[in-house]
Coordinates of C-alpha atoms and ligand atoms in Angstrom, one line a residue:
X1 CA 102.4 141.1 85.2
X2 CA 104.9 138.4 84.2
X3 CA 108.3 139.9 83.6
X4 CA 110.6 138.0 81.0
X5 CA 113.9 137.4 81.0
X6 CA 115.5 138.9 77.8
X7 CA 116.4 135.0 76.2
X8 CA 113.1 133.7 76.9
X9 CA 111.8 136.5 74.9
X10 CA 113.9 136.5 72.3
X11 CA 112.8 132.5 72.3
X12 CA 109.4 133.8 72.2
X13 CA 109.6 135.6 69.6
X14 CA 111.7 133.3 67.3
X15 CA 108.6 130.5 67.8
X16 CA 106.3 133.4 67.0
X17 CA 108.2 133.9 64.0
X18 CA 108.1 130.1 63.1
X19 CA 104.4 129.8 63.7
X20 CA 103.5 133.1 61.6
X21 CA 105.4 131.2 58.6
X22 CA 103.9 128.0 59.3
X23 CA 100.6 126.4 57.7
X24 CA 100.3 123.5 59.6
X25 CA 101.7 123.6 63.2
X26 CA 100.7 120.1 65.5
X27 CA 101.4 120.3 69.0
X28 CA 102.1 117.3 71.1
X29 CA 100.9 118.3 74.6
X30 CA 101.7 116.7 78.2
X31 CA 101.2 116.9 81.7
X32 CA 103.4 120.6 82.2
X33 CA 100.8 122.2 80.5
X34 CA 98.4 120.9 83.4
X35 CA 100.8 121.8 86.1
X36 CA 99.9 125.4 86.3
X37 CA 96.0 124.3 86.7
X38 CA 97.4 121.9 90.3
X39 CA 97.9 118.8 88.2
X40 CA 101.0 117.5 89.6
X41 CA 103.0 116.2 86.9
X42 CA 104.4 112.6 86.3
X43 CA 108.0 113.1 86.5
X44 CA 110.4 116.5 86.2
X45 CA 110.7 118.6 89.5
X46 CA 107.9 117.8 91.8
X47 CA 106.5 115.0 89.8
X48 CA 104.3 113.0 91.5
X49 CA 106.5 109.8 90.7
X50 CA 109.7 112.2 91.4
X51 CA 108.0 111.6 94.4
X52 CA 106.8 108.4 95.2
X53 CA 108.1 106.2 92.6
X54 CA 106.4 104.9 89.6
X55 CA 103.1 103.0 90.2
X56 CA 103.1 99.4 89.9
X57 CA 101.9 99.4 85.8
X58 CA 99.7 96.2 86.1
X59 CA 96.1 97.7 85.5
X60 CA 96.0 96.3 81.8
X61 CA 96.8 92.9 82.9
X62 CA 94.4 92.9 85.3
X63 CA 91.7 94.7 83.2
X64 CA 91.8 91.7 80.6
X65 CA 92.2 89.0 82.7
X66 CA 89.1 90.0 84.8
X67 CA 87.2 93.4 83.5
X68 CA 85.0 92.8 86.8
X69 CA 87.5 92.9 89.6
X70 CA 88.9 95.6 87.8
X71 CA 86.1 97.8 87.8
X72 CA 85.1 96.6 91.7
X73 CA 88.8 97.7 92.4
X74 CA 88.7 100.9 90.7
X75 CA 85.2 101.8 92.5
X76 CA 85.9 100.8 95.6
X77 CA 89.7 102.6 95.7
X78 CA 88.0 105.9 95.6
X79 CA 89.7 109.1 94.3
X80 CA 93.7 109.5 94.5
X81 CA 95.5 112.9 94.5
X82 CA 95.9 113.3 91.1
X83 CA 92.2 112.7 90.7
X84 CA 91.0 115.6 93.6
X85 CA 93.6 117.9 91.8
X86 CA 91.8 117.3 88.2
X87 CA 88.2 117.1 89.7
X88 CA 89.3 120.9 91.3
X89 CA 91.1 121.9 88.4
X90 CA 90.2 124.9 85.7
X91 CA 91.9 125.3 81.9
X92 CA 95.1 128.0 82.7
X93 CA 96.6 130.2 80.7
X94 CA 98.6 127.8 78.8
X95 CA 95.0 126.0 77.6
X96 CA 93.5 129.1 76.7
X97 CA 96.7 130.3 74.9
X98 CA 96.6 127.0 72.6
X99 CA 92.8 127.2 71.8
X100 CA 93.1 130.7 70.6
X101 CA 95.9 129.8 68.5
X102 CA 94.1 126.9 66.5
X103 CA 91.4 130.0 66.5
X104 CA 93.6 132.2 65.1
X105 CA 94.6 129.2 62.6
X106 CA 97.9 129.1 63.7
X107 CA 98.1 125.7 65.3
X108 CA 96.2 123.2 63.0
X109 CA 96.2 119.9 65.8
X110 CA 97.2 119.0 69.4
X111 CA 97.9 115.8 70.1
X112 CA 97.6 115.8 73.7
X113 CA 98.9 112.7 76.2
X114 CA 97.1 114.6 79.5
X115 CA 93.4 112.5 80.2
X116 CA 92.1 115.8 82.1
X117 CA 89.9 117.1 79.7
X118 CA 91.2 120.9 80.0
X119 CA 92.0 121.3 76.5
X120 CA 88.3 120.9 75.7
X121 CA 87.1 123.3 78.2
X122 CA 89.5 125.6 77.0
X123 CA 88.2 125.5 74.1
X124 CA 90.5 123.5 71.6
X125 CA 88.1 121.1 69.1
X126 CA 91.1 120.1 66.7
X127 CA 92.2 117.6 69.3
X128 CA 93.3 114.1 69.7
X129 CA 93.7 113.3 73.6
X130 CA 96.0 110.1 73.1
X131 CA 95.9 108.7 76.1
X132 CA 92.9 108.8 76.5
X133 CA 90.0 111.1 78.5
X134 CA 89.1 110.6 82.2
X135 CA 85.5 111.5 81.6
X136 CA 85.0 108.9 78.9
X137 CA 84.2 104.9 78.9
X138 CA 85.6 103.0 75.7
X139 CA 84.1 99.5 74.2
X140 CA 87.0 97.1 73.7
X141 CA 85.0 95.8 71.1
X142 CA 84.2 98.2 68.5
X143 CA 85.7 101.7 70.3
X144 CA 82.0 103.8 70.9
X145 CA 82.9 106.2 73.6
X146 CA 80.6 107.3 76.0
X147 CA 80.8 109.7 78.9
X148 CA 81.3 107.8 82.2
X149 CA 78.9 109.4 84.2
X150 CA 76.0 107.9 81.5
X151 CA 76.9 104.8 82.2
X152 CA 75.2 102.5 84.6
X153 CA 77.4 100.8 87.3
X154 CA 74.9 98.7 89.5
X155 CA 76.2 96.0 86.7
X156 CA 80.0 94.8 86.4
X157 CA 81.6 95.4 83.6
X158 CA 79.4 97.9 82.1
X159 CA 78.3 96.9 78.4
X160 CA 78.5 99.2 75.3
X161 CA 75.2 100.5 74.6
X162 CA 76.3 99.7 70.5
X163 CA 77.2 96.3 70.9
X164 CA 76.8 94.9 74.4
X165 CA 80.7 95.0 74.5
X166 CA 83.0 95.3 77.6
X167 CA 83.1 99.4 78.7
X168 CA 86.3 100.2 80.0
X169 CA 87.5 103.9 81.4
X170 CA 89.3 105.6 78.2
X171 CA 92.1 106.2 80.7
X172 CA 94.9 104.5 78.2
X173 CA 97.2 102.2 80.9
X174 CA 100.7 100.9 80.5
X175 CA 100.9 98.4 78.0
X176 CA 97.3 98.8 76.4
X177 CA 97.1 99.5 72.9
X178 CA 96.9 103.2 71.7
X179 CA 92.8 103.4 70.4
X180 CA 93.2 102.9 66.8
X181 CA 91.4 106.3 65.8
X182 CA 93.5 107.9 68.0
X183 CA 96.6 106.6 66.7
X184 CA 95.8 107.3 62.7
X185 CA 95.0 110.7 63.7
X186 CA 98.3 111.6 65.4
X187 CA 100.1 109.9 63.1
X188 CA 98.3 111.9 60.1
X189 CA 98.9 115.1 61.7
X190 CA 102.4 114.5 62.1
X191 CA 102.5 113.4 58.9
X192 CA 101.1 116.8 57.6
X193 CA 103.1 119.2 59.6
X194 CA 105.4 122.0 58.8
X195 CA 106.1 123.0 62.4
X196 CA 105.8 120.9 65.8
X197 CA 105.5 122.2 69.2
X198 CA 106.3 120.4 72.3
X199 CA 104.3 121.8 75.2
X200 CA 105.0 120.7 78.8
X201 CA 106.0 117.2 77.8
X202 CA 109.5 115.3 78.9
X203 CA 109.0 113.5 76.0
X204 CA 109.7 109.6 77.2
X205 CA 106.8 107.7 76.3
X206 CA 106.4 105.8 73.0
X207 CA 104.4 106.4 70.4
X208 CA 103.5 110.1 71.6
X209 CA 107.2 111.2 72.0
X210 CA 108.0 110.1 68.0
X211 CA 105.4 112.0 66.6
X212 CA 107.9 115.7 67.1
X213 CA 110.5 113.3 66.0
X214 CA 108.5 112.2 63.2
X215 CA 108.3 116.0 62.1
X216 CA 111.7 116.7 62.6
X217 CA 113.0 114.3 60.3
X218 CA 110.8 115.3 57.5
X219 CA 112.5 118.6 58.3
X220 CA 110.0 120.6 60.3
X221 CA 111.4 123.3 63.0
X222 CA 110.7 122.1 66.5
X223 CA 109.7 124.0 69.1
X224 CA 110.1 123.3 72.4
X225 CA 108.1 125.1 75.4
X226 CA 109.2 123.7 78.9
X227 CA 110.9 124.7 82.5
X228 CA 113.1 121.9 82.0
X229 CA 115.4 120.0 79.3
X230 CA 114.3 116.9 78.2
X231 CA 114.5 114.1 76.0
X232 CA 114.0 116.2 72.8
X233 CA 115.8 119.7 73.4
X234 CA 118.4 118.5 72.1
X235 CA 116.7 118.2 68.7
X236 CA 114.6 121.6 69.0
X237 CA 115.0 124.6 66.8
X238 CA 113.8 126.8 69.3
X239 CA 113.8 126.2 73.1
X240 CA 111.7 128.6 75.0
X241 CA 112.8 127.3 78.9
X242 CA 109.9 129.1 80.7
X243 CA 106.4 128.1 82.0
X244 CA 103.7 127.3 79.3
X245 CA 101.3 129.4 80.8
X246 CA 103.7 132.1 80.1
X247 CA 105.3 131.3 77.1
X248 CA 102.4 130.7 75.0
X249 CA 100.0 133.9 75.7
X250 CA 102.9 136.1 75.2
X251 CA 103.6 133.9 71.8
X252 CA 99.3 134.8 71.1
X253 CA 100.2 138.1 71.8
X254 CA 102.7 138.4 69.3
X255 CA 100.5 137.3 66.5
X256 CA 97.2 138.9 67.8
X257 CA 99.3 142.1 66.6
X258 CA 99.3 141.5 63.0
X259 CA 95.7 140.4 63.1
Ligands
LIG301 N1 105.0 124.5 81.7 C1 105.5 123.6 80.8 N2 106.2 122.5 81.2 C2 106.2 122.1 82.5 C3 105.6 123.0 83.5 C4 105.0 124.2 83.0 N3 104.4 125.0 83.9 N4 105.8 122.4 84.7 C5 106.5 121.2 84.4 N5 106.7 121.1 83.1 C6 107.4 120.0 82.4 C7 108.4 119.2 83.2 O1 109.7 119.8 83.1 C8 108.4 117.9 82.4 O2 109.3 117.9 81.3 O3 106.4 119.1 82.1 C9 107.0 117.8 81.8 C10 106.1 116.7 82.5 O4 106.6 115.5 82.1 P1 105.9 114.2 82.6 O5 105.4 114.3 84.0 O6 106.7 113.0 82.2 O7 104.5 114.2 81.8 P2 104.3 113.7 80.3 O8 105.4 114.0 79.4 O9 102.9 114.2 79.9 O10 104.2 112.1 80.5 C11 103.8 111.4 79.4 O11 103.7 109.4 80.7 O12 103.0 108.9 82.8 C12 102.7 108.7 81.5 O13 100.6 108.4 80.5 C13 101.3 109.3 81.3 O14 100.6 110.9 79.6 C14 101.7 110.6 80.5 C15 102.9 110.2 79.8

């Protein structure tokens, strides 16, 4: 059993309160969430480029310029840490919190930025995984997605099955475009919101960290659930500073009682 400290409770309850009111709640999710399922995160204590640095971000650049060598380089590099720790990983708490509150009907979208497919396996369908999906190969040319482990390799690139176009994995890299679909989508929930909630996310990268910003200036309460402050607790209503795999099945808890 958890035991919460009396302000993160009384946060707690506040966002309850928000999301009981609420009729069309869009979460923006990022790698925090993860943390608790041995993802390391990006940045924040512990983050994996805490750690080492940040990667060198070239992967586009060489993508376009040469789809083959890329996909010789990626096969050949084998799997990092932060791919062992997502092949090993399970939905936590925090996942399982989020999916039973779009059950529940209390949170209408996520807008995730994490490509470990845990959201899914959680159990969330009204989702929009922004950066793309490890599991998943996109056509540059007209966008089909298939899953990756479909796809034939023996030939470099791998061709779309709709149109013979370049496959590419949906992993979104510095500096590529955001998929179209998945940019109207997250731009259309935020658009329709009454209620954002930030979950696990330090909120630095463009365009994902304007969507709660988006909301915000249309006048929608803000919620924020993360350890740490970041770019946008400044601008959050209600700041719950505790674990997401805490915070949000105690929020579920709290509104599974009026059910
Ligand atoms: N619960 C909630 N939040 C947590 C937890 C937890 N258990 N543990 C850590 N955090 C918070 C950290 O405090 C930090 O603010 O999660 C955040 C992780 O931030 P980042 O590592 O920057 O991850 P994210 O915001 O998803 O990064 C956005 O940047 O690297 C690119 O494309 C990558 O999608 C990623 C994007």
């Amino acid at each position: 059993m958890t035991t919460i400290d009396t302000s993160v409770q009384h946060a707690i309850e506040d966002a309850a309160k928000l999301l009981r009111r609420s009729n069309h709640a869009v979460a923006l999710s990022g790698a925090g969430l993860s943390a608790e399922s041995g993802i390391p995160t990006y940045r924040g204590t512990g983050g994996i480029w805490t750690r080492f640095g940040e990667p060198t971000i070239d992967g586009w650049e060489l993508f376009a310029s040469d789809p083959k060598a890329w996909w010789e380089e990626a096969i050949a590099h084998g799997a990092s840490e932060f791919s062992v720790a997502i092949e090993r990983s399970e939905p936590n708490a925090g996942h399982i919190a989020m999916a039973q509150l779009e059950e529940m009907g209390r949170l209408a979208h996520t807008i995730t930025q994490n490509i470990d497919n845990l959201h899914r396996r959680a159990g969330s369908r009204r989702l929009t995984e922004i950066h793309g999906n490890r599991y998943l190969v996109r056509c540059m040319n007209c966008g089909a997605r298939e899953r990756l482990e479909t796809v034939s390799l023996d030939r470099l690139p791998p061709l779309c099955c709709e149109c013979g176009g370049i496959l590419k994995n949906d992993i979104v890299m510095f500096g590529e475009p955001i998929p179209d679909d998945a940019l109207r989508e997250s731009y259309k929930q935020a658009g329709a919101s009454d209620l954002f909630l930030s979950v696990g996310t330090s909120a630095v990268v463009y365009p994902a960290a304007d969507f709660p910003l988006m909301a915000k200036r249309r006048g929608s309460p803000l919620i924020e659930v993360n350890p740490e402050e970041t770019a946008l607790s400044e601008f959050a209503d209600v700041i719950v500073r505790a674990p997401a795999g805490v915070a949000l099945p105690a929020i579920v808890e709290l509104l599974a009682q009026e059910l």
